[in-house]
């Protein structure tokens, strides 16, 4: 029987190696899907909350975590909790920066006090122009929308806000 010699903090660090299959620059820690890591009775318990419900990426993430932990001889059990639901608020600032560097507009919140005010345009991750238009509600995956920048003329994915 293996004995866990890793601390919870070390397991958090190891989890930085698990990337989102859809956006490989983001780790599961950046995404904020890891809710809790605890070690009990020689078993690492990792609690995750899926991002978009039904996102097939989540099965891949769970498998990747299991493979990673077994490569470090860490017995692991993964719990999935659906409530409270994941929101894009949980994405780290570092994660949002990485997303933008990758060419995907990070989730942007519409801050408005006025009722019926026109929503602010999504900022182009390439040239920062807000002169952009929605092409399709669904981009390369269901989690993203496809936009086009009218200034640099480049299409880009926008990681949708989820509240
Ligand atoms: Zn642009």
mmCIF file with all atom_site columns, C-alpha atoms and ligand atoms in Angstrom:
data_model
loop_
_atom_site.group_PDB
_atom_site.id
_atom_site.type_symbol
_atom_site.label_atom_id
_atom_site.label_alt_id
_atom_site.label_comp_id
_atom_site.label_asym_id
_atom_site.label_entity_id
_atom_site.label_seq_id
_atom_site.pdbx_PDB_ins_code
_atom_site.Cartn_x
_atom_site.Cartn_y
_atom_site.Cartn_z
_atom_site.occupancy
_atom_site.B_iso_or_equiv
_atom_site.pdbx_formal_charge
_atom_site.auth_seq_id
_atom_site.auth_comp_id
_atom_site.auth_asym_id
_atom_site.auth_atom_id
_atom_site.pdbx_PDB_model_num
ATOM   1   C  CA  . UNK A 1 1   ? 0.000   0.000  0.000   1.00 0.00 ? 1   UNK A CA  1
ATOM   2   C  CA  . UNK A 1 2   ? 1.354   3.381  -1.027  1.00 0.00 ? 2   UNK A CA  1
ATOM   3   C  CA  . UNK A 1 3   ? 1.735   6.067  1.556   1.00 0.00 ? 3   UNK A CA  1
ATOM   4   C  CA  . UNK A 1 4   ? 1.064   9.648  0.629   1.00 0.00 ? 4   UNK A CA  1
ATOM   5   C  CA  . UNK A 1 5   ? 4.137   11.731 1.314   1.00 0.00 ? 5   UNK A CA  1
ATOM   6   C  CA  . UNK A 1 6   ? 2.815   14.775 -0.516  1.00 0.00 ? 6   UNK A CA  1
ATOM   7   C  CA  . UNK A 1 7   ? 1.161   17.638 1.279   1.00 0.00 ? 7   UNK A CA  1
ATOM   8   C  CA  . UNK A 1 8   ? -2.076  19.228 0.109   1.00 0.00 ? 8   UNK A CA  1
ATOM   9   C  CA  . UNK A 1 9   ? -0.091  22.252 -1.110  1.00 0.00 ? 9   UNK A CA  1
ATOM   10  C  CA  . UNK A 1 10  ? 2.150   19.970 -3.162  1.00 0.00 ? 10  UNK A CA  1
ATOM   11  C  CA  . UNK A 1 11  ? -0.869  18.316 -4.746  1.00 0.00 ? 11  UNK A CA  1
ATOM   12  C  CA  . UNK A 1 12  ? -2.190  21.776 -5.702  1.00 0.00 ? 12  UNK A CA  1
ATOM   13  C  CA  . UNK A 1 13  ? 1.161   22.381 -7.381  1.00 0.00 ? 13  UNK A CA  1
ATOM   14  C  CA  . UNK A 1 14  ? 0.990   19.078 -9.249  1.00 0.00 ? 14  UNK A CA  1
ATOM   15  C  CA  . UNK A 1 15  ? -2.494  19.985 -10.483 1.00 0.00 ? 15  UNK A CA  1
ATOM   16  C  CA  . UNK A 1 16  ? -0.923  22.961 -12.279 1.00 0.00 ? 16  UNK A CA  1
ATOM   17  C  CA  . UNK A 1 17  ? 0.281   20.347 -14.785 1.00 0.00 ? 17  UNK A CA  1
ATOM   18  C  CA  . UNK A 1 18  ? -3.278  19.412 -15.793 1.00 0.00 ? 18  UNK A CA  1
ATOM   19  C  CA  . UNK A 1 19  ? -4.486  21.568 -18.649 1.00 0.00 ? 19  UNK A CA  1
ATOM   20  C  CA  . UNK A 1 20  ? -7.902  22.301 -20.004 1.00 0.00 ? 20  UNK A CA  1
ATOM   21  C  CA  . UNK A 1 21  ? -8.153  20.104 -23.128 1.00 0.00 ? 21  UNK A CA  1
ATOM   22  C  CA  . UNK A 1 22  ? -10.002 22.875 -24.943 1.00 0.00 ? 22  UNK A CA  1
ATOM   23  C  CA  . UNK A 1 23  ? -7.692  25.721 -24.005 1.00 0.00 ? 23  UNK A CA  1
ATOM   24  C  CA  . UNK A 1 24  ? -4.301  24.064 -23.440 1.00 0.00 ? 24  UNK A CA  1
ATOM   25  C  CA  . UNK A 1 25  ? -2.723  27.220 -22.024 1.00 0.00 ? 25  UNK A CA  1
ATOM   26  C  CA  . UNK A 1 26  ? -5.074  27.101 -19.038 1.00 0.00 ? 26  UNK A CA  1
ATOM   27  C  CA  . UNK A 1 27  ? -4.482  24.741 -16.153 1.00 0.00 ? 27  UNK A CA  1
ATOM   28  C  CA  . UNK A 1 28  ? -7.371  23.347 -14.150 1.00 0.00 ? 28  UNK A CA  1
ATOM   29  C  CA  . UNK A 1 29  ? -6.170  25.569 -11.302 1.00 0.00 ? 29  UNK A CA  1
ATOM   30  C  CA  . UNK A 1 30  ? -6.383  28.669 -13.559 1.00 0.00 ? 30  UNK A CA  1
ATOM   31  C  CA  . UNK A 1 31  ? -9.886  27.639 -14.570 1.00 0.00 ? 31  UNK A CA  1
ATOM   32  C  CA  . UNK A 1 32  ? -10.960 27.341 -10.956 1.00 0.00 ? 32  UNK A CA  1
ATOM   33  C  CA  . UNK A 1 33  ? -12.515 23.893 -11.361 1.00 0.00 ? 33  UNK A CA  1
ATOM   34  C  CA  . UNK A 1 34  ? -10.537 22.450 -8.434  1.00 0.00 ? 34  UNK A CA  1
ATOM   35  C  CA  . UNK A 1 35  ? -12.613 23.167 -5.374  1.00 0.00 ? 35  UNK A CA  1
ATOM   36  C  CA  . UNK A 1 36  ? -10.747 21.333 -2.685  1.00 0.00 ? 36  UNK A CA  1
ATOM   37  C  CA  . UNK A 1 37  ? -7.792  19.068 -2.049  1.00 0.00 ? 37  UNK A CA  1
ATOM   38  C  CA  . UNK A 1 38  ? -7.649  17.130 1.172   1.00 0.00 ? 38  UNK A CA  1
ATOM   39  C  CA  . UNK A 1 39  ? -5.730  14.134 2.418   1.00 0.00 ? 39  UNK A CA  1
ATOM   40  C  CA  . UNK A 1 40  ? -7.619  11.696 4.605   1.00 0.00 ? 40  UNK A CA  1
ATOM   41  C  CA  . UNK A 1 41  ? -6.736  8.140  5.567   1.00 0.00 ? 41  UNK A CA  1
ATOM   42  C  CA  . UNK A 1 42  ? -3.892  7.991  3.082   1.00 0.00 ? 42  UNK A CA  1
ATOM   43  C  CA  . UNK A 1 43  ? -6.129  9.026  0.220   1.00 0.00 ? 43  UNK A CA  1
ATOM   44  C  CA  . UNK A 1 44  ? -6.044  12.300 -1.657  1.00 0.00 ? 44  UNK A CA  1
ATOM   45  C  CA  . UNK A 1 45  ? -9.537  13.611 -2.158  1.00 0.00 ? 45  UNK A CA  1
ATOM   46  C  CA  . UNK A 1 46  ? -9.878  16.107 -4.973  1.00 0.00 ? 46  UNK A CA  1
ATOM   47  C  CA  . UNK A 1 47  ? -13.160 17.900 -5.423  1.00 0.00 ? 47  UNK A CA  1
ATOM   48  C  CA  . UNK A 1 48  ? -13.923 19.369 -8.817  1.00 0.00 ? 48  UNK A CA  1
ATOM   49  C  CA  . UNK A 1 49  ? -16.810 21.362 -10.227 1.00 0.00 ? 49  UNK A CA  1
ATOM   50  C  CA  . UNK A 1 50  ? -17.345 21.051 -13.974 1.00 0.00 ? 50  UNK A CA  1
ATOM   51  C  CA  . UNK A 1 51  ? -17.229 24.227 -16.012 1.00 0.00 ? 51  UNK A CA  1
ATOM   52  C  CA  . UNK A 1 52  ? -19.928 24.113 -18.634 1.00 0.00 ? 52  UNK A CA  1
ATOM   53  C  CA  . UNK A 1 53  ? -22.365 21.351 -17.892 1.00 0.00 ? 53  UNK A CA  1
ATOM   54  C  CA  . UNK A 1 54  ? -22.075 18.569 -20.395 1.00 0.00 ? 54  UNK A CA  1
ATOM   55  C  CA  . UNK A 1 55  ? -18.691 19.840 -21.520 1.00 0.00 ? 55  UNK A CA  1
ATOM   56  C  CA  . UNK A 1 56  ? -16.942 16.644 -22.684 1.00 0.00 ? 56  UNK A CA  1
ATOM   57  C  CA  . UNK A 1 57  ? -13.656 18.176 -21.573 1.00 0.00 ? 57  UNK A CA  1
ATOM   58  C  CA  . UNK A 1 58  ? -14.517 17.388 -17.960 1.00 0.00 ? 58  UNK A CA  1
ATOM   59  C  CA  . UNK A 1 59  ? -14.119 13.619 -18.432 1.00 0.00 ? 59  UNK A CA  1
ATOM   60  C  CA  . UNK A 1 60  ? -10.713 14.247 -19.946 1.00 0.00 ? 60  UNK A CA  1
ATOM   61  C  CA  . UNK A 1 61  ? -9.772  16.454 -16.993 1.00 0.00 ? 61  UNK A CA  1
ATOM   62  C  CA  . UNK A 1 62  ? -10.781 13.790 -14.489 1.00 0.00 ? 62  UNK A CA  1
ATOM   63  C  CA  . UNK A 1 63  ? -8.793  11.137 -16.364 1.00 0.00 ? 63  UNK A CA  1
ATOM   64  C  CA  . UNK A 1 64  ? -5.762  13.425 -16.604 1.00 0.00 ? 64  UNK A CA  1
ATOM   65  C  CA  . UNK A 1 65  ? -5.858  14.060 -12.853 1.00 0.00 ? 65  UNK A CA  1
ATOM   66  C  CA  . UNK A 1 66  ? -6.003  10.317 -12.153 1.00 0.00 ? 66  UNK A CA  1
ATOM   67  C  CA  . UNK A 1 67  ? -3.091  9.588  -14.499 1.00 0.00 ? 67  UNK A CA  1
ATOM   68  C  CA  . UNK A 1 68  ? -1.041  12.406 -12.985 1.00 0.00 ? 68  UNK A CA  1
ATOM   69  C  CA  . UNK A 1 69  ? -1.670  11.259 -9.413  1.00 0.00 ? 69  UNK A CA  1
ATOM   70  C  CA  . UNK A 1 70  ? -0.863  7.627  -10.218 1.00 0.00 ? 70  UNK A CA  1
ATOM   71  C  CA  . UNK A 1 71  ? 2.430   8.717  -11.794 1.00 0.00 ? 71  UNK A CA  1
ATOM   72  C  CA  . UNK A 1 72  ? 3.310   10.182 -8.374  1.00 0.00 ? 72  UNK A CA  1
ATOM   73  C  CA  . UNK A 1 73  ? 1.932   7.105  -6.589  1.00 0.00 ? 73  UNK A CA  1
ATOM   74  C  CA  . UNK A 1 74  ? -0.771  9.137  -4.928  1.00 0.00 ? 74  UNK A CA  1
ATOM   75  C  CA  . UNK A 1 75  ? -3.999  7.201  -4.310  1.00 0.00 ? 75  UNK A CA  1
ATOM   76  C  CA  . UNK A 1 76  ? -6.777  9.557  -5.323  1.00 0.00 ? 76  UNK A CA  1
ATOM   77  C  CA  . UNK A 1 77  ? -10.514 9.798  -5.296  1.00 0.00 ? 77  UNK A CA  1
ATOM   78  C  CA  . UNK A 1 78  ? -12.248 12.497 -7.322  1.00 0.00 ? 78  UNK A CA  1
ATOM   79  C  CA  . UNK A 1 79  ? -15.519 13.964 -6.180  1.00 0.00 ? 79  UNK A CA  1
ATOM   80  C  CA  . UNK A 1 80  ? -17.608 16.038 -8.516  1.00 0.00 ? 80  UNK A CA  1
ATOM   81  C  CA  . UNK A 1 81  ? -19.888 18.646 -7.043  1.00 0.00 ? 81  UNK A CA  1
ATOM   82  C  CA  . UNK A 1 82  ? -22.309 20.574 -9.178  1.00 0.00 ? 82  UNK A CA  1
ATOM   83  C  CA  . UNK A 1 83  ? -23.446 23.155 -6.654  1.00 0.00 ? 83  UNK A CA  1
ATOM   84  C  CA  . UNK A 1 84  ? -22.624 25.918 -6.379  1.00 0.00 ? 84  UNK A CA  1
ATOM   85  C  CA  . UNK A 1 85  ? -22.172 25.921 -10.138 1.00 0.00 ? 85  UNK A CA  1
ATOM   86  C  CA  . UNK A 1 86  ? -18.890 27.033 -11.647 1.00 0.00 ? 86  UNK A CA  1
ATOM   87  C  CA  . UNK A 1 87  ? -18.833 30.574 -12.976 1.00 0.00 ? 87  UNK A CA  1
ATOM   88  C  CA  . UNK A 1 88  ? -16.222 32.405 -14.985 1.00 0.00 ? 88  UNK A CA  1
ATOM   89  C  CA  . UNK A 1 89  ? -15.607 34.434 -11.780 1.00 0.00 ? 89  UNK A CA  1
ATOM   90  C  CA  . UNK A 1 90  ? -13.602 31.493 -10.540 1.00 0.00 ? 90  UNK A CA  1
ATOM   91  C  CA  . UNK A 1 91  ? -11.064 31.826 -13.305 1.00 0.00 ? 91  UNK A CA  1
ATOM   92  C  CA  . UNK A 1 92  ? -7.876  33.306 -11.913 1.00 0.00 ? 92  UNK A CA  1
ATOM   93  C  CA  . UNK A 1 93  ? -6.566  36.665 -13.147 1.00 0.00 ? 93  UNK A CA  1
ATOM   94  C  CA  . UNK A 1 94  ? -3.495  34.796 -14.351 1.00 0.00 ? 94  UNK A CA  1
ATOM   95  C  CA  . UNK A 1 95  ? -5.823  32.484 -16.276 1.00 0.00 ? 95  UNK A CA  1
ATOM   96  C  CA  . UNK A 1 96  ? -7.563  35.438 -17.951 1.00 0.00 ? 96  UNK A CA  1
ATOM   97  C  CA  . UNK A 1 97  ? -4.188  36.898 -18.973 1.00 0.00 ? 97  UNK A CA  1
ATOM   98  C  CA  . UNK A 1 98  ? -3.119  33.554 -20.457 1.00 0.00 ? 98  UNK A CA  1
ATOM   99  C  CA  . UNK A 1 99  ? -6.400  33.268 -22.330 1.00 0.00 ? 99  UNK A CA  1
ATOM   100 C  CA  . UNK A 1 100 ? -5.911  36.673 -23.917 1.00 0.00 ? 100 UNK A CA  1
ATOM   101 C  CA  . UNK A 1 101 ? -2.277  35.907 -24.830 1.00 0.00 ? 101 UNK A CA  1
ATOM   102 C  CA  . UNK A 1 102 ? -3.592  32.763 -26.513 1.00 0.00 ? 102 UNK A CA  1
ATOM   103 C  CA  . UNK A 1 103 ? -5.914  34.881 -28.668 1.00 0.00 ? 103 UNK A CA  1
ATOM   104 C  CA  . UNK A 1 104 ? -9.188  34.188 -26.866 1.00 0.00 ? 104 UNK A CA  1
ATOM   105 C  CA  . UNK A 1 105 ? -11.052 37.109 -25.345 1.00 0.00 ? 105 UNK A CA  1
ATOM   106 C  CA  . UNK A 1 106 ? -11.447 36.375 -21.603 1.00 0.00 ? 106 UNK A CA  1
ATOM   107 C  CA  . UNK A 1 107 ? -14.889 36.677 -19.997 1.00 0.00 ? 107 UNK A CA  1
ATOM   108 C  CA  . UNK A 1 108 ? -15.804 40.346 -19.681 1.00 0.00 ? 108 UNK A CA  1
ATOM   109 C  CA  . UNK A 1 109 ? -18.516 41.566 -17.420 1.00 0.00 ? 109 UNK A CA  1
ATOM   110 C  CA  . UNK A 1 110 ? -21.065 44.070 -18.531 1.00 0.00 ? 110 UNK A CA  1
ATOM   111 C  CA  . UNK A 1 111 ? -21.089 46.702 -15.865 1.00 0.00 ? 111 UNK A CA  1
ATOM   112 C  CA  . UNK A 1 112 ? -24.037 48.926 -16.384 1.00 0.00 ? 112 UNK A CA  1
ATOM   113 C  CA  . UNK A 1 113 ? -26.364 50.886 -14.156 1.00 0.00 ? 113 UNK A CA  1
ATOM   114 C  CA  . UNK A 1 114 ? -28.683 51.836 -16.921 1.00 0.00 ? 114 UNK A CA  1
ATOM   115 C  CA  . UNK A 1 115 ? -31.514 49.578 -17.784 1.00 0.00 ? 115 UNK A CA  1
ATOM   116 C  CA  . UNK A 1 116 ? -31.726 48.820 -21.520 1.00 0.00 ? 116 UNK A CA  1
ATOM   117 C  CA  . UNK A 1 117 ? -28.326 50.349 -22.149 1.00 0.00 ? 117 UNK A CA  1
ATOM   118 C  CA  . UNK A 1 118 ? -26.485 48.945 -25.101 1.00 0.00 ? 118 UNK A CA  1
ATOM   119 C  CA  . UNK A 1 119 ? -24.080 46.210 -23.970 1.00 0.00 ? 119 UNK A CA  1
ATOM   120 C  CA  . UNK A 1 120 ? -20.425 47.022 -24.279 1.00 0.00 ? 120 UNK A CA  1
ATOM   121 C  CA  . UNK A 1 121 ? -18.629 45.329 -27.143 1.00 0.00 ? 121 UNK A CA  1
ATOM   122 C  CA  . UNK A 1 122 ? -16.229 42.507 -26.464 1.00 0.00 ? 122 UNK A CA  1
ATOM   123 C  CA  . UNK A 1 123 ? -12.620 43.610 -26.679 1.00 0.00 ? 123 UNK A CA  1
ATOM   124 C  CA  . UNK A 1 124 ? -10.457 42.109 -29.431 1.00 0.00 ? 124 UNK A CA  1
ATOM   125 C  CA  . UNK A 1 125 ? -7.644  40.080 -27.793 1.00 0.00 ? 125 UNK A CA  1
ATOM   126 C  CA  . UNK A 1 126 ? -5.308  40.945 -30.676 1.00 0.00 ? 126 UNK A CA  1
ATOM   127 C  CA  . UNK A 1 127 ? -5.574  44.732 -30.988 1.00 0.00 ? 127 UNK A CA  1
ATOM   128 C  CA  . UNK A 1 128 ? -7.780  45.646 -27.976 1.00 0.00 ? 128 UNK A CA  1
ATOM   129 C  CA  . UNK A 1 129 ? -10.330 47.322 -30.231 1.00 0.00 ? 129 UNK A CA  1
ATOM   130 C  CA  . UNK A 1 130 ? -13.944 47.206 -29.077 1.00 0.00 ? 130 UNK A CA  1
ATOM   131 C  CA  . UNK A 1 131 ? -15.111 47.614 -32.660 1.00 0.00 ? 131 UNK A CA  1
ATOM   132 C  CA  . UNK A 1 132 ? -16.110 43.958 -32.820 1.00 0.00 ? 132 UNK A CA  1
ATOM   133 C  CA  . UNK A 1 133 ? -19.150 41.979 -33.867 1.00 0.00 ? 133 UNK A CA  1
ATOM   134 C  CA  . UNK A 1 134 ? -20.665 38.650 -32.943 1.00 0.00 ? 134 UNK A CA  1
ATOM   135 C  CA  . UNK A 1 135 ? -20.453 36.166 -35.807 1.00 0.00 ? 135 UNK A CA  1
ATOM   136 C  CA  . UNK A 1 136 ? -21.824 33.086 -34.072 1.00 0.00 ? 136 UNK A CA  1
ATOM   137 C  CA  . UNK A 1 137 ? -23.020 32.166 -30.585 1.00 0.00 ? 137 UNK A CA  1
ATOM   138 C  CA  . UNK A 1 138 ? -20.953 29.014 -30.898 1.00 0.00 ? 138 UNK A CA  1
ATOM   139 C  CA  . UNK A 1 139 ? -17.269 29.199 -31.694 1.00 0.00 ? 139 UNK A CA  1
ATOM   140 C  CA  . UNK A 1 140 ? -14.804 26.321 -31.845 1.00 0.00 ? 140 UNK A CA  1
ATOM   141 C  CA  . UNK A 1 141 ? -16.630 24.798 -28.859 1.00 0.00 ? 141 UNK A CA  1
ATOM   142 C  CA  . UNK A 1 142 ? -19.964 25.387 -27.143 1.00 0.00 ? 142 UNK A CA  1
ATOM   143 C  CA  . UNK A 1 143 ? -18.149 27.261 -24.369 1.00 0.00 ? 143 UNK A CA  1
ATOM   144 C  CA  . UNK A 1 144 ? -17.073 30.017 -26.731 1.00 0.00 ? 144 UNK A CA  1
ATOM   145 C  CA  . UNK A 1 145 ? -18.637 32.467 -29.166 1.00 0.00 ? 145 UNK A CA  1
ATOM   146 C  CA  . UNK A 1 146 ? -17.078 33.523 -32.416 1.00 0.00 ? 146 UNK A CA  1
ATOM   147 C  CA  . UNK A 1 147 ? -16.416 37.220 -32.902 1.00 0.00 ? 147 UNK A CA  1
ATOM   148 C  CA  . UNK A 1 148 ? -14.779 39.271 -35.588 1.00 0.00 ? 148 UNK A CA  1
ATOM   149 C  CA  . UNK A 1 149 ? -12.770 42.433 -35.086 1.00 0.00 ? 149 UNK A CA  1
ATOM   150 C  CA  . UNK A 1 150 ? -13.697 45.180 -37.540 1.00 0.00 ? 150 UNK A CA  1
ATOM   151 C  CA  . UNK A 1 151 ? -10.362 46.933 -37.047 1.00 0.00 ? 151 UNK A CA  1
ATOM   152 C  CA  . UNK A 1 152 ? -7.778  44.181 -37.484 1.00 0.00 ? 152 UNK A CA  1
ATOM   153 C  CA  . UNK A 1 153 ? -10.332 42.006 -39.326 1.00 0.00 ? 153 UNK A CA  1
ATOM   154 C  CA  . UNK A 1 154 ? -9.330  38.922 -37.345 1.00 0.00 ? 154 UNK A CA  1
ATOM   155 C  CA  . UNK A 1 155 ? -11.929 36.471 -36.079 1.00 0.00 ? 155 UNK A CA  1
ATOM   156 C  CA  . UNK A 1 156 ? -11.489 35.419 -32.461 1.00 0.00 ? 156 UNK A CA  1
ATOM   157 C  CA  . UNK A 1 157 ? -13.089 33.198 -29.845 1.00 0.00 ? 157 UNK A CA  1
ATOM   158 C  CA  . UNK A 1 158 ? -14.708 34.740 -26.800 1.00 0.00 ? 158 UNK A CA  1
ATOM   159 C  CA  . UNK A 1 159 ? -14.875 32.676 -23.638 1.00 0.00 ? 159 UNK A CA  1
ATOM   160 C  CA  . UNK A 1 160 ? -18.487 33.191 -22.597 1.00 0.00 ? 160 UNK A CA  1
ATOM   161 C  CA  . UNK A 1 161 ? -19.453 34.608 -19.251 1.00 0.00 ? 161 UNK A CA  1
ATOM   162 C  CA  . UNK A 1 162 ? -21.298 32.258 -16.988 1.00 0.00 ? 162 UNK A CA  1
ATOM   163 C  CA  . UNK A 1 163 ? -22.913 33.570 -13.856 1.00 0.00 ? 163 UNK A CA  1
HETATM 164 ZN ZN1 . LIG B 2 .   ? -8.597  43.423 -33.497 1.00 0.00 ? 1   LIG B ZN1 1
#
